[in-house]
Coordinates of C-alpha atoms in Angstrom, one line a residue:
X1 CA 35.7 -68.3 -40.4
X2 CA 39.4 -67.8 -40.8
X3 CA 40.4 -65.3 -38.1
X4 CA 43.3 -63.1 -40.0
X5 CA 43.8 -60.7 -37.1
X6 CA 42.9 -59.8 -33.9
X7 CA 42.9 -57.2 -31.6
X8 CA 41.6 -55.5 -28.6
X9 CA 40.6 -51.7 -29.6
X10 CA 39.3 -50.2 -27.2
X11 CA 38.5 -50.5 -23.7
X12 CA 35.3 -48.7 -21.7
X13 CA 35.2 -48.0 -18.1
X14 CA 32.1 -46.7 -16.5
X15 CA 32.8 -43.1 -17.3
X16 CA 34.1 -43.6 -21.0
X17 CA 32.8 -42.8 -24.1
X18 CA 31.7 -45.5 -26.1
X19 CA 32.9 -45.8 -29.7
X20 CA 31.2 -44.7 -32.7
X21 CA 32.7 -48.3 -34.6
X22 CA 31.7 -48.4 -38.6
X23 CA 31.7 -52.5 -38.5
X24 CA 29.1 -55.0 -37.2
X25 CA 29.4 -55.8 -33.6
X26 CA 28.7 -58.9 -31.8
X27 CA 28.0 -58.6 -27.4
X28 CA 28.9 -61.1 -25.8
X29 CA 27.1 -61.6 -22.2
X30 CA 27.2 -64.3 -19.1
X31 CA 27.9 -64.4 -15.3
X32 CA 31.3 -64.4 -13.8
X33 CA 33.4 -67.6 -14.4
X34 CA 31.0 -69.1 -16.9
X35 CA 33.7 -68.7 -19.5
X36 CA 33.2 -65.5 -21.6
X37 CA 36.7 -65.4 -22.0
X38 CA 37.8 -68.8 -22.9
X39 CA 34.9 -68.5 -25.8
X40 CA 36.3 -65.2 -27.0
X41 CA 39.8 -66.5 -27.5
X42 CA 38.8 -69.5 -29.4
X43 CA 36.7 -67.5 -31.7
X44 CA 39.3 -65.2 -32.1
X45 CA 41.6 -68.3 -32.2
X46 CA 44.2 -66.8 -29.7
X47 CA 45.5 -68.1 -26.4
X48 CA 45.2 -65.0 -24.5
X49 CA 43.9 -62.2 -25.8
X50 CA 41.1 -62.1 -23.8
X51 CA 42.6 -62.4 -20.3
X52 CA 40.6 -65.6 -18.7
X53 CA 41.4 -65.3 -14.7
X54 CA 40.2 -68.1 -12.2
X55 CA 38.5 -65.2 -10.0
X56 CA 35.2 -64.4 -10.8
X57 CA 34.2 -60.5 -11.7
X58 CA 37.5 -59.8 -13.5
X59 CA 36.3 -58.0 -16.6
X60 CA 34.7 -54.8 -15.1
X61 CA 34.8 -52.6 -18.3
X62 CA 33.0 -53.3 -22.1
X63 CA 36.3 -54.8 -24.3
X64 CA 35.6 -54.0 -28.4
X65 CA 38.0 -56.9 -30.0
X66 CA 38.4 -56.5 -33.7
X67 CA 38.2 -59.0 -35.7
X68 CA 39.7 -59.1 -39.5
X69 CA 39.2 -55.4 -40.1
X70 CA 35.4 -56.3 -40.5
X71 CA 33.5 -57.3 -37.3
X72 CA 34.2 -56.3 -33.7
X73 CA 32.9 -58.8 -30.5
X74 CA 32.0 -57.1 -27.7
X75 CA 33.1 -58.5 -24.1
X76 CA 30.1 -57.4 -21.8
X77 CA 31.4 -57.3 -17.8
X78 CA 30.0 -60.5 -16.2
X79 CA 27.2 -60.3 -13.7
X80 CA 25.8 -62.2 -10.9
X81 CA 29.7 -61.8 -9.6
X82 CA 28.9 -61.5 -5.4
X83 CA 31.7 -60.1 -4.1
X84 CA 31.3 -56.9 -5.4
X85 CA 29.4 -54.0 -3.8
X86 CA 25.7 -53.1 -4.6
X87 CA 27.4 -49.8 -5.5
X88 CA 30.0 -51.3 -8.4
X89 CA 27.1 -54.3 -9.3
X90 CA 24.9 -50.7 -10.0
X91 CA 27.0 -48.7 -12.5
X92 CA 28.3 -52.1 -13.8
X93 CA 24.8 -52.7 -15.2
X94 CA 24.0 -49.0 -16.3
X95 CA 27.0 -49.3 -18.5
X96 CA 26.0 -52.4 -20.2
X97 CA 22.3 -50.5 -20.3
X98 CA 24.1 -48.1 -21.9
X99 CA 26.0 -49.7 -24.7
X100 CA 22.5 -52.2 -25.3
X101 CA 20.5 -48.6 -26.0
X102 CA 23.4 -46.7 -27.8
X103 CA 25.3 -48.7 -29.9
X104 CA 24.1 -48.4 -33.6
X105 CA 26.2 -51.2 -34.4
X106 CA 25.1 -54.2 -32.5
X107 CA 23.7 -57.0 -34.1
X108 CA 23.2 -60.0 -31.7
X109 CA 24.2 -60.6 -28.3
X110 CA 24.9 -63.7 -27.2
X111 CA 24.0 -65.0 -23.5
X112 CA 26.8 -67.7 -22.3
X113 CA 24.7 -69.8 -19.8
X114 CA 26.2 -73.4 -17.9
X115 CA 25.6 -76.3 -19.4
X116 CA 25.8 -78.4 -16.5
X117 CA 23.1 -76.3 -14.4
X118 CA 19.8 -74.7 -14.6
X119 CA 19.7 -71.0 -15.5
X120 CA 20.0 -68.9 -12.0
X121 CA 17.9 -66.1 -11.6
X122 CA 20.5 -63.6 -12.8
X123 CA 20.7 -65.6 -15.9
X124 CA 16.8 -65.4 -16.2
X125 CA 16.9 -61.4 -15.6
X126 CA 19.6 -60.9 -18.0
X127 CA 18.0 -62.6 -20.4
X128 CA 14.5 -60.4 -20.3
X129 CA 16.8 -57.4 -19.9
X130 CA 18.5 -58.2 -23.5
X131 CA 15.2 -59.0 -25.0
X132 CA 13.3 -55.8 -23.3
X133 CA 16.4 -53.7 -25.2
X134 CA 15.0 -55.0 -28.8
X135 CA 17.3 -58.4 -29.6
X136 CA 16.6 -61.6 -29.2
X137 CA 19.5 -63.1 -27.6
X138 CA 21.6 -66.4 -29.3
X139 CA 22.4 -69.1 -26.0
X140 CA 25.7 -70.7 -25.8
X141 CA 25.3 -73.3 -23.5
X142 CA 29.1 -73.4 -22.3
X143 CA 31.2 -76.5 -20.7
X144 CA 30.4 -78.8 -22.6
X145 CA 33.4 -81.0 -22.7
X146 CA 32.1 -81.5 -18.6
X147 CA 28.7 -83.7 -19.3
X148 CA 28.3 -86.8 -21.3
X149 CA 27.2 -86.9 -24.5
X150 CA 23.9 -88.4 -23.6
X151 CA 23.0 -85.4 -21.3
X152 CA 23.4 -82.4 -24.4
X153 CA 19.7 -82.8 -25.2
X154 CA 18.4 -82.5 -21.5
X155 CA 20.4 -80.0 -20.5
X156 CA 19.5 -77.7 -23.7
X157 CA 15.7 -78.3 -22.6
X158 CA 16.3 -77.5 -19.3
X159 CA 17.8 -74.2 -20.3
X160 CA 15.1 -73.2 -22.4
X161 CA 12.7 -74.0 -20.2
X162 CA 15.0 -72.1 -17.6
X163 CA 14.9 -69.0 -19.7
X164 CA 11.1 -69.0 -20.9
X165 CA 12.6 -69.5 -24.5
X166 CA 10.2 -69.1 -27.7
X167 CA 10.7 -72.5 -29.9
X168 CA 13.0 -71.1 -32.2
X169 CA 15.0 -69.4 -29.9
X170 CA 19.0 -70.8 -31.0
X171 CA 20.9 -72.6 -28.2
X172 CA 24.3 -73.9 -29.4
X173 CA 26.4 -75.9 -26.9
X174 CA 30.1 -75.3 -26.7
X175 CA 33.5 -76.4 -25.3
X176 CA 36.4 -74.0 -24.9
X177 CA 38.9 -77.5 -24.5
X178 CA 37.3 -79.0 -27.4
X179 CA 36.3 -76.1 -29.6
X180 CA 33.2 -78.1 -30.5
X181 CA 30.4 -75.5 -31.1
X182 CA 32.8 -72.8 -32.2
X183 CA 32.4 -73.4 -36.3
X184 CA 28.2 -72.9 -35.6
X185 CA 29.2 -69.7 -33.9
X186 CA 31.3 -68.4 -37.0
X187 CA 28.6 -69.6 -39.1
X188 CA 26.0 -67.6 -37.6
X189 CA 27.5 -64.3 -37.4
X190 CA 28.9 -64.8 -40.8
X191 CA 25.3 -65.2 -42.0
X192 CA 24.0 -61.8 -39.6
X193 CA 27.2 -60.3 -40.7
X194 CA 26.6 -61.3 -44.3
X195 CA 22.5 -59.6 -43.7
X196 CA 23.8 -56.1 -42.6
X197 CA 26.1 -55.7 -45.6
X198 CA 23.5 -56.7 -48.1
X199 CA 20.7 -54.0 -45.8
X200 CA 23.1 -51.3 -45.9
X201 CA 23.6 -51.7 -50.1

């Protein structure tokens, strides 16, 4: 995918009003610091546009990014983040609730889970919660650049296993400091993208 532009349209606090977007969007979901922001800047192929921060439970509103004038990808706050209250954790997840019942335009979300570890029982709960709301989420097993080589297949088990995954369930590894993974990724919202045009004709 060649990534022409790139930008961050709209912004939605707890309160807001979500948008009513004409274009295909893509969610993208995971636990604080698993690096939900490193993957949305090299599939946007910016730096920065997606702020990464070393502490945990920075994004605390749903980001829509535009991509190309065709596609939007959806930053989902990141869960499982402790320091915040019972209170904030509480609204945080009605507004994702919200977007997962409303939005007329999602196609996929994708569930960002660590490579290196198995899936932690927030990762488990999300991942029921995405399928209970009618999608069946895409895995990207992130940090990859951190294991060996010989591990990739292990680890991949171990998350499906983790996450009660049906066998052809799609887990794609990836490395924000390689970018390896990141052309799969194009490839498959390209082809969902590619599916909603040809529906709606």
């Amino acid at each position: 995918m060649i990534i022409k532009n790139a930008e961050l349209e709209t912004v939605c606090g707890i309160t807001s009003k979500l948008p009513d977007n004409e274009f295909p969007e893509f969610a993208f979901a995971g636990k604080s610091n698993v690096g939900k922001s490193s993957l949305i800047n090299a599939l946007m192929n910016r730096k920065s546009l997606a702020r990464t921060s070393a502490q945990p439970g920075k994004t605390q509103t749903i980001n829509f990014y535009k991509i190309n004038d065709s596609l939007y990808y959806v930053d989902l706050p990141g869960y499982g983040y402790t320091r915040a209250s019972v209170e904030v954790k509480a609204k945080w997840g009605q507004m994702v609730e919200r977007y997962l019942k409303s939005s007329k335009k999602l196609q996929c979300v994708f569930l960002l889970i660590d490579i290196r570890h198995d899936p932690s029982a927030n990762d488990r709960m999300m991942y029921e919660w995405i399928v209970h709301n009618g999608y069946e989420p895409v895995i990207i097993a992130t940090k990859l650049d951190k294991i060996k080589r010989s591990q990739i297949d292990k680890q991949v088990k171990t998350i499906r296993l983790g996450l009660g995954m049906p066998k052809g369930g799609t887990v794609i590894p990836f490395s924000a400091e390689t970018k390896q993974g990141r052309e799969e990724i194009w490839d498959y919202i390209e082809g969902m993208t590619a599916e909603t045009v040809s529906e709606e004709e």
